[in-house]
Coordinates of C-alpha atoms (C1' of nucleotides) in Angstrom, one line a residue:
Chain A
M1 CA 75.5 104.4 117.2
P2 CA 73.5 101.4 117.9
Y3 CA 70.3 102.3 116.3
D4 CA 69.8 98.8 115.7
P5 CA 65.6 98.1 116.1
S6 CA 66.1 94.3 116.4
A7 CA 68.4 94.3 119.5
F8 CA 66.6 96.0 121.7
P9 CA 66.2 95.3 125.6
P10 CA 62.6 93.9 126.3
F11 CA 60.2 96.4 127.9
A12 CA 57.0 96.7 129.0
V13 CA 55.1 99.9 128.9
T14 CA 51.9 100.4 131.5
V15 CA 49.9 103.7 131.9
D16 CA 49.1 105.1 135.6
L17 CA 46.4 107.4 136.3
V18 CA 46.3 110.1 138.8
V19 CA 42.5 110.7 138.6
L20 CA 41.4 113.8 140.5
T21 CA 38.0 115.3 141.8
V22 CA 37.2 117.7 144.4
R23 CA 34.5 116.2 147.2
R24 CA 33.3 117.5 150.1
H25 CA 35.8 120.6 149.9
A26 CA 38.7 118.3 149.8
L27 CA 41.0 117.3 146.7
C28 CA 40.9 113.5 146.3
A29 CA 42.8 111.3 144.0
L30 CA 41.3 107.9 143.4
V31 CA 43.2 104.8 144.9
V32 CA 42.8 100.8 143.9
R33 CA 43.8 98.1 146.5
R34 CA 46.3 95.7 144.9
G35 CA 45.0 92.3 144.7
E36 CA 48.6 90.3 143.5
S37 CA 52.2 90.8 144.5
P38 CA 53.9 92.5 144.3
Y39 CA 52.5 95.2 147.0
Q40 CA 49.4 92.7 147.5
G41 CA 46.7 94.9 149.5
R42 CA 48.6 98.3 149.2
W43 CA 46.4 101.1 147.7
A44 CA 47.7 101.9 144.2
L45 CA 47.0 104.3 141.2
P46 CA 45.0 102.4 138.8
G47 CA 46.6 101.6 135.2
G48 CA 47.5 98.7 133.4
F49 CA 49.5 97.5 130.2
V50 CA 49.7 99.4 126.9
R51 CA 48.4 97.0 123.8
G52 CA 50.6 96.3 121.3
D53 CA 48.4 98.2 118.9
E54 CA 47.7 100.6 121.1
D55 CA 48.0 104.9 121.7
L56 CA 49.3 106.0 124.9
E57 CA 46.1 108.5 125.7
A58 CA 43.8 105.7 124.1
A59 CA 45.4 103.3 126.6
A60 CA 44.7 105.8 129.5
A61 CA 41.2 106.7 128.4
R62 CA 40.7 102.8 128.2
E63 CA 41.9 102.2 131.9
L64 CA 40.2 104.9 133.1
T65 CA 36.7 104.2 131.7
E66 CA 37.3 100.2 132.8
E67 CA 38.0 101.7 136.7
T68 CA 35.6 104.5 136.9
G69 CA 33.4 104.5 134.2
L70 CA 34.3 108.0 133.2
L71 CA 34.5 109.3 129.5
T72 CA 36.8 111.8 128.6
H73 CA 37.0 114.5 126.2
T74 CA 40.5 115.0 124.2
P75 CA 41.3 119.1 124.5
E76 CA 39.3 119.5 121.2
G77 CA 36.3 117.5 121.9
H78 CA 33.9 119.5 124.0
D79 CA 31.7 116.6 125.3
A80 CA 30.7 116.0 128.8
G81 CA 33.5 114.0 130.3
A82 CA 36.7 114.2 132.5
H83 CA 40.0 116.1 131.4
L84 CA 42.8 113.6 130.5
E85 CA 46.3 114.5 129.7
Q86 CA 50.0 113.2 129.7
L87 CA 51.8 114.0 133.3
A88 CA 55.1 112.2 132.8
T89 CA 56.9 108.8 132.5
Y90 CA 58.5 107.0 135.0
G91 CA 61.4 104.3 134.0
D92 CA 63.6 103.7 137.1
P93 CA 65.1 100.2 136.3
Q94 CA 64.0 99.2 139.7
R95 CA 60.5 100.6 140.1
D96 CA 58.9 97.2 139.5
P97 CA 60.7 93.9 141.0
R98 CA 59.2 91.8 138.4
M99 CA 60.9 93.0 135.4
R100 CA 61.7 96.4 133.6
V101 CA 58.5 98.3 133.4
V102 CA 58.2 102.0 132.0
S103 CA 54.9 103.7 133.0
V104 CA 53.7 106.3 131.2
A105 CA 51.7 108.5 134.1
H106 CA 48.4 110.5 132.9
L107 CA 46.4 113.3 134.9
V108 CA 42.4 113.2 134.9
L109 CA 40.4 116.0 136.2
A110 CA 36.9 114.7 136.9
P111 CA 33.6 116.6 138.3
D112 CA 32.5 115.2 141.7
L113 CA 30.2 112.0 140.7
P114 CA 27.3 110.5 142.2
S115 CA 29.1 107.1 141.6
P116 CA 32.6 107.5 141.9
T117 CA 33.7 103.9 141.5
A118 CA 31.1 102.9 139.2
G119 CA 31.4 99.3 137.9
G120 CA 34.2 98.5 140.7
D121 CA 34.2 96.6 144.0
V122 CA 33.4 99.5 146.6
R123 CA 36.4 97.6 148.9
S124 CA 39.0 97.8 145.9
A125 CA 38.5 101.5 145.0
R126 CA 37.7 104.7 146.2
W127 CA 38.3 108.1 146.5
A128 CA 41.0 109.4 149.3
P129 CA 42.0 113.0 150.0
V130 CA 45.2 113.8 148.7
D131 CA 46.9 115.1 151.9
T132 CA 45.9 112.0 153.6
L133 CA 47.6 109.6 150.7
S134 CA 51.0 111.6 151.2
C135 CA 52.7 113.9 153.4
P136 CA 55.2 115.6 151.3
G137 CA 58.4 114.1 151.3
D138 CA 57.6 110.8 153.2
G139 CA 55.1 109.3 150.4
L140 CA 53.0 107.5 153.2
A141 CA 49.2 106.8 152.9
W142 CA 46.9 106.9 156.0
E143 CA 45.5 103.2 156.2
G144 CA 43.5 103.3 159.6
E145 CA 45.5 104.4 162.4
Q146 CA 48.9 103.7 160.8
Q147 CA 50.5 105.2 157.7
V148 CA 51.3 102.7 154.6
P149 CA 53.0 103.9 151.4
L150 CA 51.3 103.6 148.0
A151 CA 52.5 100.8 145.8
F152 CA 55.5 101.0 143.5
D153 CA 56.8 104.8 143.2
H154 CA 53.1 105.8 143.0
D155 CA 53.5 108.3 145.9
R156 CA 55.9 110.4 143.9
I157 CA 53.3 109.9 140.7
L158 CA 50.8 111.2 142.8
L159 CA 52.6 114.2 143.9
D160 CA 53.6 115.2 140.4
G161 CA 49.9 115.1 139.3
V162 CA 49.2 117.1 142.1
E163 CA 51.5 119.7 141.7
R164 CA 50.5 120.0 137.9
A165 CA 46.9 120.2 138.8
R166 CA 47.7 123.3 141.0
S167 CA 49.8 124.9 138.7
K168 CA 47.8 124.6 135.6
I169 CA 44.5 125.9 137.3
E170 CA 46.1 129.2 137.6
Y171 CA 46.9 129.9 134.1
S172 CA 44.3 127.7 132.2
S173 CA 40.6 127.2 132.4
L174 CA 41.2 123.7 133.7
A175 CA 39.5 124.4 137.3
T176 CA 36.2 124.1 135.2
A177 CA 37.1 120.4 134.6
F178 CA 36.2 119.7 138.5
C179 CA 32.9 121.0 137.9
P180 CA 29.5 119.8 136.5
P181 CA 28.8 121.4 133.3
E182 CA 26.7 124.0 134.8
F183 CA 28.3 125.8 137.7
T184 CA 28.4 128.9 139.9
V185 CA 30.7 131.2 140.7
G186 CA 31.0 130.2 144.1
E187 CA 31.4 126.6 143.5
L188 CA 34.1 127.4 141.0
R189 CA 35.8 129.1 144.1
R190 CA 35.5 126.2 146.1
V191 CA 37.4 124.3 143.7
Y192 CA 40.2 126.6 143.6
E193 CA 40.2 126.3 147.5
A194 CA 40.2 122.8 147.7
V195 CA 42.8 122.5 145.1
W196 CA 45.2 125.1 146.6
G197 CA 44.1 124.6 150.2
V198 CA 44.0 128.5 150.5
V199 CA 40.7 130.6 151.3
L200 CA 40.0 132.7 148.8
D201 CA 37.7 136.6 149.0
P202 CA 34.8 135.7 147.5
R203 CA 34.2 139.3 146.4
N204 CA 37.5 139.5 144.4
F205 CA 37.5 136.0 143.4
H206 CA 33.7 137.0 141.6
R207 CA 35.1 140.0 140.1
K208 CA 38.4 138.7 138.5
V209 CA 36.8 135.2 137.3
T210 CA 33.7 137.0 135.5
G211 CA 36.1 139.8 134.1
T212 CA 38.3 137.3 132.4
P213 CA 37.1 136.9 129.2
G214 CA 36.4 133.7 127.5
F215 CA 36.5 132.0 130.7
L216 CA 32.5 131.7 131.9
V217 CA 29.5 132.1 129.6
P218 CA 26.6 132.5 131.8
T219 CA 23.6 130.0 131.0
G220 CA 20.9 132.0 132.1
G221 CA 19.7 129.5 134.8
T222 CA 20.2 130.4 138.3
T223 CA 20.4 127.7 141.5
T224 CA 20.3 127.9 145.2
R225 CA 21.6 124.5 145.7
Q226 CA 24.3 126.1 148.2
G227 CA 21.8 128.2 150.0
G228 CA 21.5 132.0 150.4
R229 CA 20.6 134.5 147.4
P230 CA 20.0 132.4 144.1
A231 CA 23.5 132.3 141.9
Q232 CA 24.0 132.7 138.2
L233 CA 24.8 129.6 136.5
F234 CA 27.9 129.1 134.0
R235 CA 29.3 127.2 131.6
A236 CA 33.0 127.0 130.6
G237 CA 33.6 129.3 128.1
G238 CA 36.2 128.6 125.0
A239 CA 39.2 130.4 126.5
T240 CA 41.7 127.6 127.6
L241 CA 44.6 129.9 128.3
L242 CA 43.8 132.5 131.4
N243 CA 45.0 136.1 130.6
P244 CA 45.2 137.8 133.3
P245 CA 45.7 134.3 135.4
M246 CA 44.3 133.3 138.4
L247 CA 47.2 133.7 140.7
R248 CA 48.0 131.6 144.5
P249 CA 48.4 133.2 147.2
E250 CA 51.9 133.2 148.5
V251 CA 52.7 131.2 151.4
Chain B
M1 CA 42.3 92.9 134.6
P2 CA 45.2 91.5 132.8
Y3 CA 48.3 92.6 134.7
D4 CA 50.3 89.6 134.0
P5 CA 53.8 90.9 133.3
S6 CA 55.0 87.9 131.4
A7 CA 52.0 88.4 128.6
F8 CA 53.2 92.1 127.7
P9 CA 53.7 93.1 124.0
P10 CA 57.1 93.8 123.0
F11 CA 58.0 97.6 123.1
A12 CA 61.4 99.6 122.3
V13 CA 61.9 102.5 124.3
T14 CA 64.0 105.1 123.3
V15 CA 65.0 108.7 124.3
D16 CA 65.1 111.9 121.8
L17 CA 66.5 115.2 122.7
V18 CA 65.4 118.5 122.0
V19 CA 68.7 120.1 122.4
L20 CA 68.1 124.1 122.1
T21 CA 70.8 127.0 122.4
V22 CA 70.8 130.7 121.4
R23 CA 73.4 131.4 118.5
R24 CA 73.8 134.6 116.5
H25 CA 70.2 136.0 118.2
A26 CA 68.3 132.6 117.0
L27 CA 67.0 129.9 118.9
C28 CA 68.8 127.0 117.4
A29 CA 68.3 122.8 117.8
L30 CA 70.5 120.5 117.3
V31 CA 70.0 117.9 114.4
V32 CA 71.8 115.0 113.6
R33 CA 71.8 113.3 109.8
R34 CA 70.1 109.8 109.6
G35 CA 72.3 107.3 108.0
E36 CA 70.3 104.6 107.9
S37 CA 66.3 103.4 106.9
P38 CA 64.2 104.6 107.8
Y39 CA 64.2 108.5 106.8
Q40 CA 67.7 107.8 105.7
G41 CA 69.7 111.2 104.9
R42 CA 67.0 113.3 106.6
W43 CA 67.3 115.4 109.8
A44 CA 66.2 113.9 112.8
L45 CA 66.6 114.7 116.7
P46 CA 69.3 112.9 118.4
G47 CA 68.4 110.2 120.5
G48 CA 68.9 106.0 121.0
F49 CA 67.9 103.5 122.7
V50 CA 67.4 103.2 126.9
R51 CA 69.5 100.3 128.0
G52 CA 67.9 97.7 130.3
D53 CA 69.4 99.0 133.4
E54 CA 69.5 102.2 132.7
D55 CA 67.4 105.0 133.9
L56 CA 65.5 107.5 131.6
E57 CA 66.9 110.8 132.3
A58 CA 70.4 108.7 132.6
A59 CA 69.9 107.6 128.9
A60 CA 69.1 110.9 128.0
A61 CA 72.2 112.6 129.4
R62 CA 74.4 109.5 128.1
E63 CA 73.0 110.3 124.8
L64 CA 73.5 114.1 125.3
T65 CA 77.3 113.7 126.1
E66 CA 77.9 110.9 123.3
E67 CA 76.7 113.3 120.5
T68 CA 77.8 116.8 121.9
G69 CA 80.3 116.2 124.5
L70 CA 78.1 118.4 126.9
L71 CA 77.7 117.2 130.5
T72 CA 74.3 118.4 132.1
H73 CA 73.6 119.1 135.8
T74 CA 70.4 117.9 137.6
P75 CA 67.9 120.2 139.1
E76 CA 70.0 120.2 142.0
G77 CA 73.3 119.6 141.0
H78 CA 75.0 123.2 140.2
D79 CA 77.6 122.6 138.4
A80 CA 78.5 123.6 134.7
G81 CA 76.5 122.3 132.2
A82 CA 73.4 121.9 130.3
H83 CA 69.9 121.8 131.8
L84 CA 68.0 118.7 131.5
E85 CA 64.3 117.6 132.0
Q86 CA 61.6 115.2 130.6
L87 CA 59.6 116.6 128.0
A88 CA 56.8 114.2 126.9
T89 CA 56.7 110.3 125.8
Y90 CA 55.5 109.6 122.5
G91 CA 54.2 106.3 121.6
D92 CA 52.0 106.2 118.5
P93 CA 51.8 102.6 117.4
Q94 CA 52.7 104.0 113.7
R95 CA 55.4 106.2 114.6
D96 CA 58.5 103.9 113.7
P97 CA 57.5 101.8 110.6
R98 CA 60.0 99.0 112.0
M99 CA 58.1 98.4 115.2
R100 CA 56.3 99.8 118.1
V101 CA 58.7 102.5 119.5
V102 CA 58.0 104.6 122.4
S103 CA 60.2 107.6 122.9
V104 CA 60.5 109.3 125.8
A105 CA 61.6 113.2 124.8
H106 CA 63.9 115.2 127.1
L107 CA 64.7 118.9 126.4
V108 CA 68.2 120.2 127.0
L109 CA 68.9 123.9 127.4
A110 CA 72.9 124.5 126.8
P111 CA 74.9 127.8 126.5
D112 CA 76.3 128.9 122.9
L113 CA 79.6 126.5 122.9
P114 CA 82.9 127.0 121.4
S115 CA 82.5 123.5 119.6
P116 CA 78.7 123.1 119.4
T117 CA 78.7 119.1 117.7
A118 CA 82.6 118.3 119.2
G119 CA 83.3 114.6 119.1
G120 CA 80.8 114.5 116.0
D121 CA 81.0 114.6 112.2
V122 CA 80.4 118.0 111.0
R123 CA 78.3 116.8 108.0
S124 CA 76.1 114.8 110.1
A125 CA 75.5 117.0 113.0
R126 CA 74.5 120.8 112.9
W127 CA 72.3 123.5 114.8
A128 CA 69.9 124.8 112.7
P129 CA 67.7 127.9 113.9
V130 CA 63.9 126.5 114.7
D131 CA 62.2 128.8 112.6
T132 CA 63.7 127.2 109.5
L133 CA 63.5 123.7 111.0
S134 CA 59.2 123.9 111.0
C135 CA 56.8 126.4 110.3
P136 CA 54.0 125.7 112.4
G137 CA 51.5 123.1 111.3
D138 CA 53.4 121.9 108.3
G139 CA 56.2 120.2 110.2
L140 CA 59.0 121.0 107.5
A141 CA 62.7 121.6 107.4
W142 CA 64.6 123.8 105.1
E143 CA 66.9 121.6 103.1
G144 CA 68.8 124.0 100.7
E145 CA 66.2 125.6 98.7
Q146 CA 63.3 123.1 99.6
Q147 CA 61.9 122.1 102.7
V148 CA 62.1 118.4 104.0
P149 CA 60.3 117.4 106.9
L150 CA 62.3 116.1 109.9
A151 CA 62.2 111.9 110.5
F152 CA 59.5 110.2 112.5
D153 CA 57.6 112.5 114.6
H154 CA 60.4 114.4 115.6
D155 CA 58.8 118.0 114.0
R156 CA 55.8 117.6 116.9
I157 CA 58.5 116.7 119.2
L158 CA 60.8 119.7 118.6
L159 CA 57.8 122.0 118.6
D160 CA 56.6 120.8 121.9
G161 CA 60.2 121.4 123.2
V162 CA 60.2 124.6 121.9
E163 CA 56.6 125.8 123.0
R164 CA 58.2 124.1 126.7
A165 CA 61.4 126.6 126.4
R166 CA 59.0 129.7 125.7
S167 CA 56.9 129.3 128.7
K168 CA 59.2 128.0 131.5
I169 CA 61.6 130.8 130.9
E170 CA 58.6 133.2 132.0
Y171 CA 58.0 131.7 135.3
S172 CA 61.3 130.4 135.9
S173 CA 65.2 131.3 135.7
L174 CA 66.0 128.9 133.1
A175 CA 66.7 131.3 130.5
T176 CA 70.4 131.4 132.2
A177 CA 71.3 128.0 131.3
F178 CA 71.2 129.5 127.7
C179 CA 74.0 131.8 129.1
P180 CA 78.0 130.9 130.2
P181 CA 78.3 131.0 133.5
E182 CA 79.1 134.9 134.2
F183 CA 76.9 137.3 131.9
T184 CA 75.6 140.7 131.5
V185 CA 72.0 141.4 131.9
G186 CA 72.0 142.4 128.1
E187 CA 73.1 139.1 127.1
L188 CA 70.4 137.6 129.1
R189 CA 67.8 140.2 127.5
R190 CA 68.9 138.7 124.1
V191 CA 68.2 135.1 125.2
Y192 CA 64.7 136.7 126.0
E193 CA 64.6 138.3 122.6
A194 CA 65.6 135.2 120.8
V195 CA 63.5 132.6 122.4
W196 CA 60.4 134.6 122.3
G197 CA 61.2 136.1 119.1
V198 CA 60.4 139.6 120.4
V199 CA 62.2 142.9 121.2
L200 CA 61.9 144.0 124.5
D201 CA 62.6 147.2 126.2
P202 CA 66.1 147.5 127.5
R203 CA 65.6 149.5 130.6
N204 CA 62.6 147.8 131.5
F205 CA 64.0 144.6 131.1
H206 CA 67.1 146.0 133.3
R207 CA 65.1 147.0 136.1
K208 CA 62.7 143.7 136.0
V209 CA 65.6 141.4 135.9
T210 CA 67.7 142.8 138.9
G211 CA 64.6 143.6 141.0
T212 CA 63.5 140.0 140.7
P213 CA 64.7 138.6 144.2
G214 CA 67.2 135.5 143.9
F215 CA 67.1 135.8 140.0
L216 CA 70.7 137.4 139.3
V217 CA 73.8 137.7 141.7
P218 CA 76.6 140.0 140.9
T219 CA 80.0 139.0 140.4
G220 CA 81.5 141.8 141.2
G221 CA 83.2 141.9 137.6
T222 CA 82.4 144.0 134.5
T223 CA 83.0 143.3 130.6
T224 CA 82.7 145.3 127.3
R225 CA 82.5 142.2 125.2
Q226 CA 79.2 143.8 123.6
G227 CA 80.7 147.0 123.0
G228 CA 79.6 150.5 124.6
R229 CA 79.6 150.7 128.6
P230 CA 81.3 147.8 130.6
A231 CA 78.2 146.0 132.0
Q232 CA 78.1 144.2 135.1
L233 CA 78.7 140.4 135.4
F234 CA 76.0 138.4 136.7
R235 CA 76.0 134.5 137.5
A236 CA 72.3 132.7 138.1
G237 CA 71.0 133.2 141.8
G238 CA 69.1 130.3 143.9
A239 CA 65.7 130.9 142.8
T240 CA 64.5 128.8 140.3
L241 CA 60.7 130.1 140.5
L242 CA 60.6 133.4 139.7
N243 CA 58.2 135.8 141.3
P244 CA 57.0 137.7 140.1
P245 CA 57.3 136.3 136.7
M246 CA 58.9 137.6 133.4
L247 CA 56.0 138.5 130.7
R248 CA 55.7 137.4 127.1
P249 CA 54.3 140.3 125.3
E250 CA 51.0 139.6 124.1
V251 CA 50.3 138.7 120.2
Chain C
dA1 C1' 15.3 138.9 162.9
dA2 C1' 19.3 136.0 161.9
dA3 C1' 22.1 133.9 159.0
dA4 C1' 24.1 132.1 154.7
dT5 C1' 25.3 133.2 149.8
dA6 C1' 25.6 136.6 145.6
dG7 C1' 27.1 140.5 143.7
dT8 C1' 28.8 145.6 143.3
dG9 C1' 32.0 149.6 144.6
dT10 C1' 35.8 151.9 146.0
dC11 C1' 40.3 152.5 147.8
dT12 C1' 45.2 151.4 148.0
dT13 C1' 49.5 149.3 146.3
dT14 C1' 52.1 146.8 143.2
dG15 C1' 53.9 146.5 138.9
dA16 C1' 54.1 146.7 133.5
dG17 C1' 55.0 149.4 129.9
dA18 C1' 56.3 154.2 127.4
dC19 C1' 60.2 157.3 127.4
dA20 C1' 63.3 160.9 128.8
dG21 C1' 67.9 161.3 130.3
dT22 C1' 73.0 160.6 131.7
dA23 C1' 77.3 157.0 132.0
dT24 C1' 81.0 155.1 129.9
dA25 C1' 83.0 152.4 126.5
dC26 C1' 85.0 152.1 121.2
dT27 C1' 85.8 154.2 116.6
Chain D
dA1 C1' 82.5 163.9 118.1
dG2 C1' 79.7 160.1 117.1
dT3 C1' 77.7 155.7 118.3
dA4 C1' 76.7 151.9 121.1
dT5 C1' 76.0 149.6 125.1
dA6 C1' 74.6 150.1 130.4
dC7 C1' 71.7 152.1 133.7
dT8 C1' 68.3 155.3 136.5
dG9 C1' 64.2 157.8 137.1
dT10 C1' 59.2 159.0 136.1
dC11 C1' 55.1 158.8 134.5
dT12 C1' 50.4 156.1 133.5
dC13 C1' 47.8 152.5 133.2
dA14 C1' 45.8 148.0 134.8
dA15 C1' 44.9 144.8 138.1
dA16 C1' 45.6 142.6 143.0
dG17 C1' 44.0 142.8 147.7
dA18 C1' 41.6 144.6 151.2
dC19 C1' 37.0 145.7 152.6
dA20 C1' 32.4 148.4 152.7
dC21 C1' 27.8 148.0 151.3
dT22 C1' 23.7 145.7 149.1
dA23 C1' 20.7 142.0 147.2
dT24 C1' 18.1 137.4 147.9
dT25 C1' 17.6 133.3 149.7
dT26 C1' 16.6 129.6 153.9
dT27 C1' 15.7 129.0 159.0

DNA sequence: AAAATAGTGTCTTTGAGACAGTATACT
DNA sequence: AGTATACTGTCTCAAAGACACTATTTT
């Protein structure tokens, strides 16, 4: 039972971020171009080392702000900002050729922002539709006309993050994290359609989502930014768990 | 952007295990008594350091075998053995007073075994009903007549593991991981009742569970080990995701 | 007027939950 | 016989999905 704190192997601990948003009816992830070896010039998930006195979630929030300018709200805080939660930890001994690196991946859900990569170089960071970044199973990313895999094991991390987001909007109100503070039922429906890659019946969706207690709170305002008849504006209600859940259509 | 692998703070990486089983109609967790400082003499979750060339899941499986003699099957392997999956990672800078330790917690679901702590000292490892280990919120464990908290942040990890198990048996066939290779519908129902802490209608449960495609496969045999009319024996079917899910009764 | 989006109502089917009743063992 | 467990059937209610219809805007 070698629980001796002075005789431990040397590890580096990083955080990697799966930052998702919905742009032009497509689920997109933030990727940055690597400037250094290994995987120089390849696209990768944003991330970096955890500092010696820093909590894991704080490190993730710091990296997010550094790379996107986005602020986060923890599960309790209800300020404007992105949703941040821990995703999973990846620690294959060979995942970084330089040394043993354990990466604690985090998932960020953000609304579509005017300046998505504020503070960053346009050519070194971009939103990429997730279905162009990885075809399930082969882990390749489109680069011009040819597919290049993401750096490290980031294709796997991205896939896990996307699947987490897809399943979590079923039974939680997290889909509102993809929306601006005030949004319409139609905008929320387009979030579900983009994340799940399906088409939903607008009428049943409307009835379902407005009938789920605590999900949506009307603000009183209306908007015609989508064209057509003016739509009522809502903001996210207090409920975090949806009961009954939104059901993802089969097959 | 200090992504310099030679200038990283020193971390130790451990795995901690939330090992759950159902014994005498109660959900129980494996706890071991600490022999060393800090928290000497207190109950803690089993775990240990990840080796320099070892994958996280391999480290968790190794610790499990060392402390319980249990073998695991990964999601793919269908051998007899316990279910193992990653739970979450805990990295508060103050969680271990000796040094910076990041712990990757894993969840293990095991059937009730004849020798639950084989290979270990009886006084240094035991199955404890989870509701005696922690009352939600205060993180205390019963020790004789007084409650003593688990070591480190293990009360939080245990709570997260229990909640994961409770929610996961809703929409997956994972409840069968608590059962022996062949089991009856009644035994499976008692697993749900113990994990959720509720009473389920035996008739509706039977209809539901036998009607869910891929959940249960009849083996042809019967048993009377529960008394009463002989019950048909089943083993776990190929389905991992249940559709429709088992619904946990409200409130 | 035509097209687009928003919102309501109605019907059918599925499934959850309550519960009556039968079957087969052990004591 | 009495009791315990296993299993089947029936009824009711809630909700999902399909879809007809109305409302209010822009072009």
